[in-house]
């Protein structure tokens, strides 16, 4: 069941890890494409896609004729979400669910409208992988963290179905933050069956996208976001966030 990262994901993870570990700092110039592709063992095309994604999010900055730099703009909202996780005036978990409630139902609606046959095939494959992983999870053969990898793939495939690159990049940023903070690693979970409930709603969302039922896709995604928030002890997460700020 092990899922390998795509070349694009490898490159994105490399940059984010280097920034988080402060090996790359604001204003630093990244290596050229040839050296980076050799170091990471990937081709230049997915490397360019990763740089484009991180540039859109305000994390990297391409300077014409001078290469690509780590952005020095600390006011870039998405860049801060990923680099520092410290932008929020309220609890980060509240900000995340507010953003997801506003954003993901519309993304699902657009997915139902714009999806292609190939998009749908990839989404269905991710759905089956998630359901197979769920069986292993319920038998305690894989961890919640591993289960979240399959969950992430479903949501990214839905975003891909929208055929809007900006929507995909926003979804990827939200999923990254959620995963990095371990909200579903078990520590904050109230409903231990939430992955099972998510699988049901994932299938209903997929069916709505397949039938191009934009209203149902919207409603089922909204129901899914609500279901996810009910599965977590949000007060415990808020308390931990506050404690970490002290």
JSON list of C-alpha atoms in Angstrom, two decimals:
[
{"chain": "A", "resi": 1, "resn": "UNK", "atom": "CA", "xyz": [0.00, 0.00, 0.00]},
{"chain": "A", "resi": 2, "resn": "UNK", "atom": "CA", "xyz": [3.00, 2.31, 0.17]},
{"chain": "A", "resi": 3, "resn": "UNK", "atom": "CA", "xyz": [2.51, 5.33, -2.09]},
{"chain": "A", "resi": 4, "resn": "UNK", "atom": "CA", "xyz": [5.57, 6.92, -3.64]},
{"chain": "A", "resi": 5, "resn": "UNK", "atom": "CA", "xyz": [5.80, 10.67, -3.87]},
{"chain": "A", "resi": 6, "resn": "UNK", "atom": "CA", "xyz": [5.68, 12.16, -7.34]},
{"chain": "A", "resi": 7, "resn": "UNK", "atom": "CA", "xyz": [8.75, 14.02, -8.59]},
{"chain": "A", "resi": 8, "resn": "UNK", "atom": "CA", "xyz": [6.88, 17.29, -8.12]},
{"chain": "A", "resi": 9, "resn": "UNK", "atom": "CA", "xyz": [6.05, 16.41, -4.51]},
{"chain": "A", "resi": 10, "resn": "UNK", "atom": "CA", "xyz": [9.68, 15.45, -3.86]},
{"chain": "A", "resi": 11, "resn": "UNK", "atom": "CA", "xyz": [10.80, 18.87, -5.04]},
{"chain": "A", "resi": 12, "resn": "UNK", "atom": "CA", "xyz": [8.17, 20.76, -3.04]},
{"chain": "A", "resi": 13, "resn": "UNK", "atom": "CA", "xyz": [9.04, 18.79, 0.11]},
{"chain": "A", "resi": 14, "resn": "UNK", "atom": "CA", "xyz": [12.72, 19.52, -0.42]},
{"chain": "A", "resi": 15, "resn": "UNK", "atom": "CA", "xyz": [12.20, 23.29, -0.57]},
{"chain": "A", "resi": 16, "resn": "UNK", "atom": "CA", "xyz": [9.79, 23.37, 2.38]},
{"chain": "A", "resi": 17, "resn": "UNK", "atom": "CA", "xyz": [12.09, 21.22, 4.52]},
{"chain": "A", "resi": 18, "resn": "UNK", "atom": "CA", "xyz": [15.10, 23.39, 3.66]},
{"chain": "A", "resi": 19, "resn": "UNK", "atom": "CA", "xyz": [13.16, 26.53, 4.60]},
{"chain": "A", "resi": 20, "resn": "UNK", "atom": "CA", "xyz": [11.78, 25.01, 7.81]},
{"chain": "A", "resi": 21, "resn": "UNK", "atom": "CA", "xyz": [15.26, 23.87, 8.88]},
{"chain": "A", "resi": 22, "resn": "UNK", "atom": "CA", "xyz": [16.63, 27.33, 7.93]},
{"chain": "A", "resi": 23, "resn": "UNK", "atom": "CA", "xyz": [19.07, 25.89, 5.43]},
{"chain": "A", "resi": 24, "resn": "UNK", "atom": "CA", "xyz": [17.33, 28.28, 3.05]},
{"chain": "A", "resi": 25, "resn": "UNK", "atom": "CA", "xyz": [16.55, 31.73, 4.44]},
{"chain": "A", "resi": 26, "resn": "UNK", "atom": "CA", "xyz": [14.61, 34.70, 3.04]},
{"chain": "A", "resi": 27, "resn": "UNK", "atom": "CA", "xyz": [16.66, 36.25, 0.26]},
{"chain": "A", "resi": 28, "resn": "UNK", "atom": "CA", "xyz": [18.73, 33.11, -0.41]},
{"chain": "A", "resi": 29, "resn": "UNK", "atom": "CA", "xyz": [19.15, 32.05, -4.04]},
{"chain": "A", "resi": 30, "resn": "UNK", "atom": "CA", "xyz": [18.30, 28.43, -4.78]},
{"chain": "A", "resi": 31, "resn": "UNK", "atom": "CA", "xyz": [20.53, 26.19, -6.89]},
{"chain": "A", "resi": 32, "resn": "UNK", "atom": "CA", "xyz": [20.04, 26.22, -10.64]},
{"chain": "A", "resi": 33, "resn": "UNK", "atom": "CA", "xyz": [17.73, 23.66, -12.24]},
{"chain": "A", "resi": 34, "resn": "UNK", "atom": "CA", "xyz": [20.51, 21.36, -13.45]},
{"chain": "A", "resi": 35, "resn": "UNK", "atom": "CA", "xyz": [22.14, 21.03, -10.04]},
{"chain": "A", "resi": 36, "resn": "UNK", "atom": "CA", "xyz": [18.80, 20.68, -8.24]},
{"chain": "A", "resi": 37, "resn": "UNK", "atom": "CA", "xyz": [17.51, 18.03, -10.62]},
{"chain": "A", "resi": 38, "resn": "UNK", "atom": "CA", "xyz": [20.74, 16.05, -10.16]},
{"chain": "A", "resi": 39, "resn": "UNK", "atom": "CA", "xyz": [20.61, 16.41, -6.38]},
{"chain": "A", "resi": 40, "resn": "UNK", "atom": "CA", "xyz": [16.97, 15.35, -6.12]},
{"chain": "A", "resi": 41, "resn": "UNK", "atom": "CA", "xyz": [17.14, 12.69, -8.81]},
{"chain": "A", "resi": 42, "resn": "UNK", "atom": "CA", "xyz": [14.24, 14.11, -10.80]},
{"chain": "A", "resi": 43, "resn": "UNK", "atom": "CA", "xyz": [13.84, 15.72, -14.23]},
{"chain": "A", "resi": 44, "resn": "UNK", "atom": "CA", "xyz": [13.61, 19.45, -14.77]},
{"chain": "A", "resi": 45, "resn": "UNK", "atom": "CA", "xyz": [9.92, 19.50, -15.77]},
{"chain": "A", "resi": 46, "resn": "UNK", "atom": "CA", "xyz": [8.48, 18.50, -12.35]},
{"chain": "A", "resi": 47, "resn": "UNK", "atom": "CA", "xyz": [11.15, 20.67, -10.71]},
{"chain": "A", "resi": 48, "resn": "UNK", "atom": "CA", "xyz": [9.88, 23.68, -12.65]},
{"chain": "A", "resi": 49, "resn": "UNK", "atom": "CA", "xyz": [6.29, 22.80, -11.70]},
{"chain": "A", "resi": 50, "resn": "UNK", "atom": "CA", "xyz": [7.29, 22.72, -8.02]},
{"chain": "A", "resi": 51, "resn": "UNK", "atom": "CA", "xyz": [9.06, 26.07, -8.28]},
{"chain": "A", "resi": 52, "resn": "UNK", "atom": "CA", "xyz": [6.02, 27.53, -10.07]},
{"chain": "A", "resi": 53, "resn": "UNK", "atom": "CA", "xyz": [3.70, 26.29, -7.31]},
{"chain": "A", "resi": 54, "resn": "UNK", "atom": "CA", "xyz": [5.86, 27.70, -4.52]},
{"chain": "A", "resi": 55, "resn": "UNK", "atom": "CA", "xyz": [6.26, 30.97, -6.40]},
{"chain": "A", "resi": 56, "resn": "UNK", "atom": "CA", "xyz": [2.48, 31.29, -6.68]},
{"chain": "A", "resi": 57, "resn": "UNK", "atom": "CA", "xyz": [2.22, 30.72, -2.94]},
{"chain": "A", "resi": 58, "resn": "UNK", "atom": "CA", "xyz": [4.75, 33.46, -2.26]},
{"chain": "A", "resi": 59, "resn": "UNK", "atom": "CA", "xyz": [7.44, 31.14, -0.91]},
{"chain": "A", "resi": 60, "resn": "UNK", "atom": "CA", "xyz": [9.84, 31.45, -3.84]},
{"chain": "A", "resi": 61, "resn": "UNK", "atom": "CA", "xyz": [10.43, 34.44, -6.07]},
{"chain": "A", "resi": 62, "resn": "UNK", "atom": "CA", "xyz": [11.65, 34.18, -9.66]},
{"chain": "A", "resi": 63, "resn": "UNK", "atom": "CA", "xyz": [13.73, 37.15, -10.75]},
{"chain": "A", "resi": 64, "resn": "UNK", "atom": "CA", "xyz": [14.04, 37.47, -14.49]},
{"chain": "A", "resi": 65, "resn": "UNK", "atom": "CA", "xyz": [17.60, 36.91, -15.61]},
{"chain": "A", "resi": 66, "resn": "UNK", "atom": "CA", "xyz": [18.81, 36.35, -12.05]},
{"chain": "A", "resi": 67, "resn": "UNK", "atom": "CA", "xyz": [17.40, 33.00, -10.90]},
{"chain": "A", "resi": 68, "resn": "UNK", "atom": "CA", "xyz": [14.98, 32.05, -8.12]},
{"chain": "A", "resi": 69, "resn": "UNK", "atom": "CA", "xyz": [15.15, 33.21, -4.49]},
{"chain": "A", "resi": 70, "resn": "UNK", "atom": "CA", "xyz": [13.40, 32.45, -1.23]},
{"chain": "A", "resi": 71, "resn": "UNK", "atom": "CA", "xyz": [10.87, 35.23, -0.88]},
{"chain": "A", "resi": 72, "resn": "UNK", "atom": "CA", "xyz": [11.73, 37.99, 1.55]},
{"chain": "A", "resi": 73, "resn": "UNK", "atom": "CA", "xyz": [8.08, 39.13, 1.71]},
{"chain": "A", "resi": 74, "resn": "UNK", "atom": "CA", "xyz": [6.87, 38.05, 5.14]},
{"chain": "A", "resi": 75, "resn": "UNK", "atom": "CA", "xyz": [3.42, 39.44, 4.40]},
{"chain": "A", "resi": 76, "resn": "UNK", "atom": "CA", "xyz": [2.60, 36.75, 1.82]},
{"chain": "A", "resi": 77, "resn": "UNK", "atom": "CA", "xyz": [-0.26, 34.95, 3.53]},
{"chain": "A", "resi": 78, "resn": "UNK", "atom": "CA", "xyz": [0.15, 31.50, 2.03]},
{"chain": "A", "resi": 79, "resn": "UNK", "atom": "CA", "xyz": [3.91, 31.65, 2.30]},
{"chain": "A", "resi": 80, "resn": "UNK", "atom": "CA", "xyz": [3.61, 32.34, 6.00]},
{"chain": "A", "resi": 81, "resn": "UNK", "atom": "CA", "xyz": [1.10, 29.56, 6.49]},
{"chain": "A", "resi": 82, "resn": "UNK", "atom": "CA", "xyz": [3.59, 27.05, 5.21]},
{"chain": "A", "resi": 83, "resn": "UNK", "atom": "CA", "xyz": [6.86, 28.60, 6.41]},
{"chain": "A", "resi": 84, "resn": "UNK", "atom": "CA", "xyz": [5.95, 29.85, 9.86]},
{"chain": "A", "resi": 85, "resn": "UNK", "atom": "CA", "xyz": [2.37, 28.83, 10.71]},
{"chain": "A", "resi": 86, "resn": "UNK", "atom": "CA", "xyz": [2.12, 32.05, 12.71]},
{"chain": "A", "resi": 87, "resn": "UNK", "atom": "CA", "xyz": [-0.04, 34.36, 10.65]},
{"chain": "A", "resi": 88, "resn": "UNK", "atom": "CA", "xyz": [-3.27, 33.79, 12.49]},
{"chain": "A", "resi": 89, "resn": "UNK", "atom": "CA", "xyz": [-4.87, 36.19, 14.97]},
{"chain": "A", "resi": 90, "resn": "UNK", "atom": "CA", "xyz": [-7.27, 33.45, 16.02]},
{"chain": "A", "resi": 91, "resn": "UNK", "atom": "CA", "xyz": [-6.63, 29.76, 16.51]},
{"chain": "A", "resi": 92, "resn": "UNK", "atom": "CA", "xyz": [-5.04, 28.22, 13.43]},
{"chain": "A", "resi": 93, "resn": "UNK", "atom": "CA", "xyz": [-7.46, 25.29, 13.51]},
{"chain": "A", "resi": 94, "resn": "UNK", "atom": "CA", "xyz": [-10.38, 27.73, 13.38]},
{"chain": "A", "resi": 95, "resn": "UNK", "atom": "CA", "xyz": [-8.78, 29.54, 10.44]},
{"chain": "A", "resi": 96, "resn": "UNK", "atom": "CA", "xyz": [-8.20, 26.28, 8.60]},
{"chain": "A", "resi": 97, "resn": "UNK", "atom": "CA", "xyz": [-11.76, 25.02, 8.93]},
{"chain": "A", "resi": 98, "resn": "UNK", "atom": "CA", "xyz": [-13.16, 28.42, 8.06]},
{"chain": "A", "resi": 99, "resn": "UNK", "atom": "CA", "xyz": [-11.05, 28.46, 4.90]},
{"chain": "A", "resi": 100, "resn": "UNK", "atom": "CA", "xyz": [-11.99, 24.88, 4.03]},
{"chain": "A", "resi": 101, "resn": "UNK", "atom": "CA", "xyz": [-15.70, 25.54, 4.53]},
{"chain": "A", "resi": 102, "resn": "UNK", "atom": "CA", "xyz": [-15.52, 28.52, 2.20]},
{"chain": "A", "resi": 103, "resn": "UNK", "atom": "CA", "xyz": [-13.18, 27.04, -0.37]},
{"chain": "A", "resi": 104, "resn": "UNK", "atom": "CA", "xyz": [-13.52, 23.27, -0.75]},
{"chain": "A", "resi": 105, "resn": "UNK", "atom": "CA", "xyz": [-17.28, 23.04, -1.48]},
{"chain": "A", "resi": 106, "resn": "UNK", "atom": "CA", "xyz": [-16.80, 25.49, -4.34]},
{"chain": "A", "resi": 107, "resn": "UNK", "atom": "CA", "xyz": [-13.80, 23.46, -5.53]},
{"chain": "A", "resi": 108, "resn": "UNK", "atom": "CA", "xyz": [-15.94, 20.30, -5.53]},
{"chain": "A", "resi": 109, "resn": "UNK", "atom": "CA", "xyz": [-18.66, 22.12, -7.46]},
{"chain": "A", "resi": 110, "resn": "UNK", "atom": "CA", "xyz": [-16.12, 23.24, -10.06]},
{"chain": "A", "resi": 111, "resn": "UNK", "atom": "CA", "xyz": [-14.75, 19.69, -10.19]},
{"chain": "A", "resi": 112, "resn": "UNK", "atom": "CA", "xyz": [-18.21, 18.39, -11.08]},
{"chain": "A", "resi": 113, "resn": "UNK", "atom": "CA", "xyz": [-18.47, 20.99, -13.80]},
{"chain": "A", "resi": 114, "resn": "UNK", "atom": "CA", "xyz": [-14.98, 20.69, -15.34]},
{"chain": "A", "resi": 115, "resn": "UNK", "atom": "CA", "xyz": [-13.78, 17.14, -14.74]},
{"chain": "A", "resi": 116, "resn": "UNK", "atom": "CA", "xyz": [-12.57, 15.06, -17.67]},
{"chain": "A", "resi": 117, "resn": "UNK", "atom": "CA", "xyz": [-12.77, 11.30, -18.10]},
{"chain": "A", "resi": 118, "resn": "UNK", "atom": "CA", "xyz": [-9.08, 11.04, -17.19]},
{"chain": "A", "resi": 119, "resn": "UNK", "atom": "CA", "xyz": [-9.60, 13.20, -14.08]},
{"chain": "A", "resi": 120, "resn": "UNK", "atom": "CA", "xyz": [-12.44, 10.94, -13.00]},
{"chain": "A", "resi": 121, "resn": "UNK", "atom": "CA", "xyz": [-10.33, 7.83, -13.52]},
{"chain": "A", "resi": 122, "resn": "UNK", "atom": "CA", "xyz": [-7.60, 9.19, -11.23]},
{"chain": "A", "resi": 123, "resn": "UNK", "atom": "CA", "xyz": [-10.15, 10.18, -8.59]},
{"chain": "A", "resi": 124, "resn": "UNK", "atom": "CA", "xyz": [-11.72, 6.73, -8.63]},
{"chain": "A", "resi": 125, "resn": "UNK", "atom": "CA", "xyz": [-8.30, 5.11, -8.30]},
{"chain": "A", "resi": 126, "resn": "UNK", "atom": "CA", "xyz": [-7.56, 7.31, -5.27]},
{"chain": "A", "resi": 127, "resn": "UNK", "atom": "CA", "xyz": [-10.96, 6.39, -3.84]},
{"chain": "A", "resi": 128, "resn": "UNK", "atom": "CA", "xyz": [-10.24, 2.66, -4.09]},
{"chain": "A", "resi": 129, "resn": "UNK", "atom": "CA", "xyz": [-6.79, 3.12, -2.55]},
{"chain": "A", "resi": 130, "resn": "UNK", "atom": "CA", "xyz": [-8.36, 5.05, 0.34]},
{"chain": "A", "resi": 131, "resn": "UNK", "atom": "CA", "xyz": [-10.98, 2.34, 0.93]},
{"chain": "A", "resi": 132, "resn": "UNK", "atom": "CA", "xyz": [-8.35, -0.42, 0.82]},
{"chain": "A", "resi": 133, "resn": "UNK", "atom": "CA", "xyz": [-6.19, 1.52, 3.26]},
{"chain": "A", "resi": 134, "resn": "UNK", "atom": "CA", "xyz": [-9.21, 2.01, 5.52]},
{"chain": "A", "resi": 135, "resn": "UNK", "atom": "CA", "xyz": [-9.49, -1.77, 5.99]},
{"chain": "A", "resi": 136, "resn": "UNK", "atom": "CA", "xyz": [-5.88, -1.90, 7.14]},
{"chain": "A", "resi": 137, "resn": "UNK", "atom": "CA", "xyz": [-6.40, 1.11, 9.40]},
{"chain": "A", "resi": 138, "resn": "UNK", "atom": "CA", "xyz": [-9.44, -0.43, 11.10]},
{"chain": "A", "resi": 139, "resn": "UNK", "atom": "CA", "xyz": [-7.35, -3.56, 11.69]},
{"chain": "A", "resi": 140, "resn": "UNK", "atom": "CA", "xyz": [-4.65, -1.29, 13.21]},
{"chain": "A", "resi": 141, "resn": "UNK", "atom": "CA", "xyz": [-2.15, -2.33, 10.54]},
{"chain": "A", "resi": 142, "resn": "UNK", "atom": "CA", "xyz": [-1.38, 1.24, 9.43]},
{"chain": "A", "resi": 143, "resn": "UNK", "atom": "CA", "xyz": [-1.13, 4.48, 11.40]},
{"chain": "A", "resi": 144, "resn": "UNK", "atom": "CA", "xyz": [-3.44, 7.51, 11.28]},
{"chain": "A", "resi": 145, "resn": "UNK", "atom": "CA", "xyz": [-0.58, 9.41, 9.64]},
{"chain": "A", "resi": 146, "resn": "UNK", "atom": "CA", "xyz": [-0.41, 6.83, 6.82]},
{"chain": "A", "resi": 147, "resn": "UNK", "atom": "CA", "xyz": [-4.21, 6.94, 6.49]},
{"chain": "A", "resi": 148, "resn": "UNK", "atom": "CA", "xyz": [-3.99, 10.71, 6.08]},
{"chain": "A", "resi": 149, "resn": "UNK", "atom": "CA", "xyz": [-1.74, 10.25, 3.05]},
{"chain": "A", "resi": 150, "resn": "UNK", "atom": "CA", "xyz": [-4.56, 8.46, 1.25]},
{"chain": "A", "resi": 151, "resn": "UNK", "atom": "CA", "xyz": [-7.05, 11.04, 2.48]},
{"chain": "A", "resi": 152, "resn": "UNK", "atom": "CA", "xyz": [-4.86, 13.81, 1.10]},
{"chain": "A", "resi": 153, "resn": "UNK", "atom": "CA", "xyz": [-4.71, 12.11, -2.28]},
{"chain": "A", "resi": 154, "resn": "UNK", "atom": "CA", "xyz": [-8.54, 12.10, -2.53]},
{"chain": "A", "resi": 155, "resn": "UNK", "atom": "CA", "xyz": [-8.75, 15.83, -1.88]},
{"chain": "A", "resi": 156, "resn": "UNK", "atom": "CA", "xyz": [-5.93, 16.63, -4.28]},
{"chain": "A", "resi": 157, "resn": "UNK", "atom": "CA", "xyz": [-7.61, 14.56, -6.99]},
{"chain": "A", "resi": 158, "resn": "UNK", "atom": "CA", "xyz": [-10.85, 16.46, -6.44]},
{"chain": "A", "resi": 159, "resn": "UNK", "atom": "CA", "xyz": [-8.92, 19.69, -6.82]},
{"chain": "A", "resi": 160, "resn": "UNK", "atom": "CA", "xyz": [-7.34, 18.38, -10.02]},
{"chain": "A", "resi": 161, "resn": "UNK", "atom": "CA", "xyz": [-10.82, 17.66, -11.38]},
{"chain": "A", "resi": 162, "resn": "UNK", "atom": "CA", "xyz": [-11.57, 21.37, -11.14]},
{"chain": "A", "resi": 163, "resn": "UNK", "atom": "CA", "xyz": [-8.91, 21.97, -13.82]},
{"chain": "A", "resi": 164, "resn": "UNK", "atom": "CA", "xyz": [-7.85, 25.19, -12.16]},
{"chain": "A", "resi": 165, "resn": "UNK", "atom": "CA", "xyz": [-4.18, 25.33, -11.19]},
{"chain": "A", "resi": 166, "resn": "UNK", "atom": "CA", "xyz": [-4.71, 27.96, -8.51]},
{"chain": "A", "resi": 167, "resn": "UNK", "atom": "CA", "xyz": [-7.39, 25.84, -6.81]},
{"chain": "A", "resi": 168, "resn": "UNK", "atom": "CA", "xyz": [-5.01, 22.88, -6.81]},
{"chain": "A", "resi": 169, "resn": "UNK", "atom": "CA", "xyz": [-2.20, 24.94, -5.28]},
{"chain": "A", "resi": 170, "resn": "UNK", "atom": "CA", "xyz": [-4.46, 26.32, -2.54]},
{"chain": "A", "resi": 171, "resn": "UNK", "atom": "CA", "xyz": [-5.74, 22.83, -1.73]},
{"chain": "A", "resi": 172, "resn": "UNK", "atom": "CA", "xyz": [-2.18, 21.52, -1.60]},
{"chain": "A", "resi": 173, "resn": "UNK", "atom": "CA", "xyz": [-1.19, 24.29, 0.82]},
{"chain": "A", "resi": 174, "resn": "UNK", "atom": "CA", "xyz": [-4.13, 23.57, 3.13]},
{"chain": "A", "resi": 175, "resn": "UNK", "atom": "CA", "xyz": [-3.44, 19.84, 3.11]},
{"chain": "A", "resi": 176, "resn": "UNK", "atom": "CA", "xyz": [0.25, 20.44, 3.85]},
{"chain": "A", "resi": 177, "resn": "UNK", "atom": "CA", "xyz": [-0.50, 22.57, 6.90]},
{"chain": "A", "resi": 178, "resn": "UNK", "atom": "CA", "xyz": [-3.04, 20.06, 8.23]},
{"chain": "A", "resi": 179, "resn": "UNK", "atom": "CA", "xyz": [-0.60, 17.17, 7.83]},
{"chain": "A", "resi": 180, "resn": "UNK", "atom": "CA", "xyz": [2.39, 19.02, 9.27]},
{"chain": "A", "resi": 181, "resn": "UNK", "atom": "CA", "xyz": [0.49, 19.84, 12.46]},
{"chain": "A", "resi": 182, "resn": "UNK", "atom": "CA", "xyz": [-0.69, 16.28, 12.99]},
{"chain": "A", "resi": 183, "resn": "UNK", "atom": "CA", "xyz": [-4.31, 17.21, 13.65]},
{"chain": "A", "resi": 184, "resn": "UNK", "atom": "CA", "xyz": [-5.35, 13.64, 12.79]},
{"chain": "A", "resi": 185, "resn": "UNK", "atom": "CA", "xyz": [-2.53, 11.71, 14.44]},
{"chain": "A", "resi": 186, "resn": "UNK", "atom": "CA", "xyz": [-4.92, 10.48, 17.13]},
{"chain": "A", "resi": 187, "resn": "UNK", "atom": "CA", "xyz": [-4.01, 12.90, 19.89]},
{"chain": "A", "resi": 188, "resn": "UNK", "atom": "CA", "xyz": [-6.94, 15.22, 19.17]},
{"chain": "A", "resi": 189, "resn": "UNK", "atom": "CA", "xyz": [-9.42, 12.71, 17.75]},
{"chain": "A", "resi": 190, "resn": "UNK", "atom": "CA", "xyz": [-12.83, 12.35, 19.40]},
{"chain": "A", "resi": 191, "resn": "UNK", "atom": "CA", "xyz": [-14.45, 10.13, 16.79]},
{"chain": "A", "resi": 192, "resn": "UNK", "atom": "CA", "xyz": [-12.19, 7.17, 16.11]},
{"chain": "A", "resi": 193, "resn": "UNK", "atom": "CA", "xyz": [-14.43, 6.14, 13.19]},
{"chain": "A", "resi": 194, "resn": "UNK", "atom": "CA", "xyz": [-14.03, 9.41, 11.31]},
{"chain": "A", "resi": 195, "resn": "UNK", "atom": "CA", "xyz": [-11.95, 7.88, 8.51]},
{"chain": "A", "resi": 196, "resn": "UNK", "atom": "CA", "xyz": [-14.76, 5.39, 7.91]},
{"chain": "A", "resi": 197, "resn": "UNK", "atom": "CA", "xyz": [-17.31, 8.20, 7.72]},
{"chain": "A", "resi": 198, "resn": "UNK", "atom": "CA", "xyz": [-14.98, 10.16, 5.46]},
{"chain": "A", "resi": 199, "resn": "UNK", "atom": "CA", "xyz": [-14.79, 7.19, 3.07]},
{"chain": "A", "resi": 200, "resn": "UNK", "atom": "CA", "xyz": [-18.57, 7.20, 2.72]},
{"chain": "A", "resi": 201, "resn": "UNK", "atom": "CA", "xyz": [-18.65, 10.91, 1.94]},
{"chain": "A", "resi": 202, "resn": "UNK", "atom": "CA", "xyz": [-15.66, 10.63, -0.40]},
{"chain": "A", "resi": 203, "resn": "UNK", "atom": "CA", "xyz": [-17.62, 8.11, -2.46]},
{"chain": "A", "resi": 204, "resn": "UNK", "atom": "CA", "xyz": [-20.73, 10.31, -2.48]},
{"chain": "A", "resi": 205, "resn": "UNK", "atom": "CA", "xyz": [-18.66, 13.32, -3.57]},
{"chain": "A", "resi": 206, "resn": "UNK", "atom": "CA", "xyz": [-17.03, 11.22, -6.31]},
{"chain": "A", "resi": 207, "resn": "UNK", "atom": "CA", "xyz": [-20.40, 10.01, -7.55]},
{"chain": "A", "resi": 208, "resn": "UNK", "atom": "CA", "xyz": [-21.66, 13.60, -7.71]},
{"chain": "A", "resi": 209, "resn": "UNK", "atom": "CA", "xyz": [-18.56, 14.64, -9.66]},
{"chain": "A", "resi": 210, "resn": "UNK", "atom": "CA", "xyz": [-19.01, 11.69, -12.03]},
{"chain": "A", "resi": 211, "resn": "UNK", "atom": "CA", "xyz": [-22.65, 12.66, -12.67]},
{"chain": "A", "resi": 212, "resn": "UNK", "atom": "CA", "xyz": [-21.61, 16.33, -12.91]},
{"chain": "A", "resi": 213, "resn": "UNK", "atom": "CA", "xyz": [-24.17, 17.15, -10.24]},
{"chain": "A", "resi": 214, "resn": "UNK", "atom": "CA", "xyz": [-22.63, 20.43, -9.09]},
{"chain": "A", "resi": 215, "resn": "UNK", "atom": "CA", "xyz": [-25.16, 21.09, -6.32]},
{"chain": "A", "resi": 216, "resn": "UNK", "atom": "CA", "xyz": [-24.73, 17.67, -4.73]},
{"chain": "A", "resi": 217, "resn": "UNK", "atom": "CA", "xyz": [-20.94, 17.89, -5.02]},
{"chain": "A", "resi": 218, "resn": "UNK", "atom": "CA", "xyz": [-21.08, 21.21, -3.17]},
{"chain": "A", "resi": 219, "resn": "UNK", "atom": "CA", "xyz": [-23.43, 19.95, -0.45]},
{"chain": "A", "resi": 220, "resn": "UNK", "atom": "CA", "xyz": [-21.57, 16.69, 0.16]},
{"chain": "A", "resi": 221, "resn": "UNK", "atom": "CA", "xyz": [-18.22, 18.44, 0.44]},
{"chain": "A", "resi": 222, "resn": "UNK", "atom": "CA", "xyz": [-19.70, 20.90, 2.93]},
{"chain": "A", "resi": 223, "resn": "UNK", "atom": "CA", "xyz": [-21.09, 17.96, 4.90]},
{"chain": "A", "resi": 224, "resn": "UNK", "atom": "CA", "xyz": [-17.66, 16.33, 4.77]},
{"chain": "A", "resi": 225, "resn": "UNK", "atom": "CA", "xyz": [-15.87, 19.40, 6.12]},
{"chain": "A", "resi": 226, "resn": "UNK", "atom": "CA", "xyz": [-18.38, 19.59, 8.99]},
{"chain": "A", "resi": 227, "resn": "UNK", "atom": "CA", "xyz": [-17.93, 15.88, 9.68]},
{"chain": "A", "resi": 228, "resn": "UNK", "atom": "CA", "xyz": [-14.17, 16.32, 9.90]},
{"chain": "A", "resi": 229, "resn": "UNK", "atom": "CA", "xyz": [-14.43, 19.22, 12.35]},
{"chain": "A", "resi": 230, "resn": "UNK", "atom": "CA", "xyz": [-16.80, 17.22, 14.59]},
{"chain": "A", "resi": 231, "resn": "UNK", "atom": "CA", "xyz": [-14.25, 14.40, 14.73]},
{"chain": "A", "resi": 232, "resn": "UNK", "atom": "CA", "xyz": [-11.65, 16.58, 16.46]},
{"chain": "A", "resi": 233, "resn": "UNK", "atom": "CA", "xyz": [-11.37, 18.01, 19.95]},
{"chain": "A", "resi": 234, "resn": "UNK", "atom": "CA", "xyz": [-11.01, 21.60, 18.75]},
{"chain": "A", "resi": 235, "resn": "UNK", "atom": "CA", "xyz": [-10.77, 22.98, 22.29]},
{"chain": "A", "resi": 236, "resn": "UNK", "atom": "CA", "xyz": [-7.76, 20.75, 22.99]},
{"chain": "A", "resi": 237, "resn": "UNK", "atom": "CA", "xyz": [-6.09, 21.91, 19.77]},
{"chain": "A", "resi": 238, "resn": "UNK", "atom": "CA", "xyz": [-6.74, 25.57, 20.63]},
{"chain": "A", "resi": 239, "resn": "UNK", "atom": "CA", "xyz": [-5.28, 25.05, 24.11]},
{"chain": "A", "resi": 240, "resn": "UNK", "atom": "CA", "xyz": [-2.16, 23.43, 22.69]},
{"chain": "A", "resi": 241, "resn": "UNK", "atom": "CA", "xyz": [-1.74, 26.29, 20.22]},
{"chain": "A", "resi": 242, "resn": "UNK", "atom": "CA", "xyz": [-2.07, 28.84, 23.04]},
{"chain": "A", "resi": 243, "resn": "UNK", "atom": "CA", "xyz": [0.40, 26.95, 25.21]},
{"chain": "A", "resi": 244, "resn": "UNK", "atom": "CA", "xyz": [2.96, 26.92, 22.39]},
{"chain": "A", "resi": 245, "resn": "UNK", "atom": "CA", "xyz": [2.70, 30.70, 22.10]},
{"chain": "A", "resi": 246, "resn": "UNK", "atom": "CA", "xyz": [3.51, 31.26, 25.78]}
]
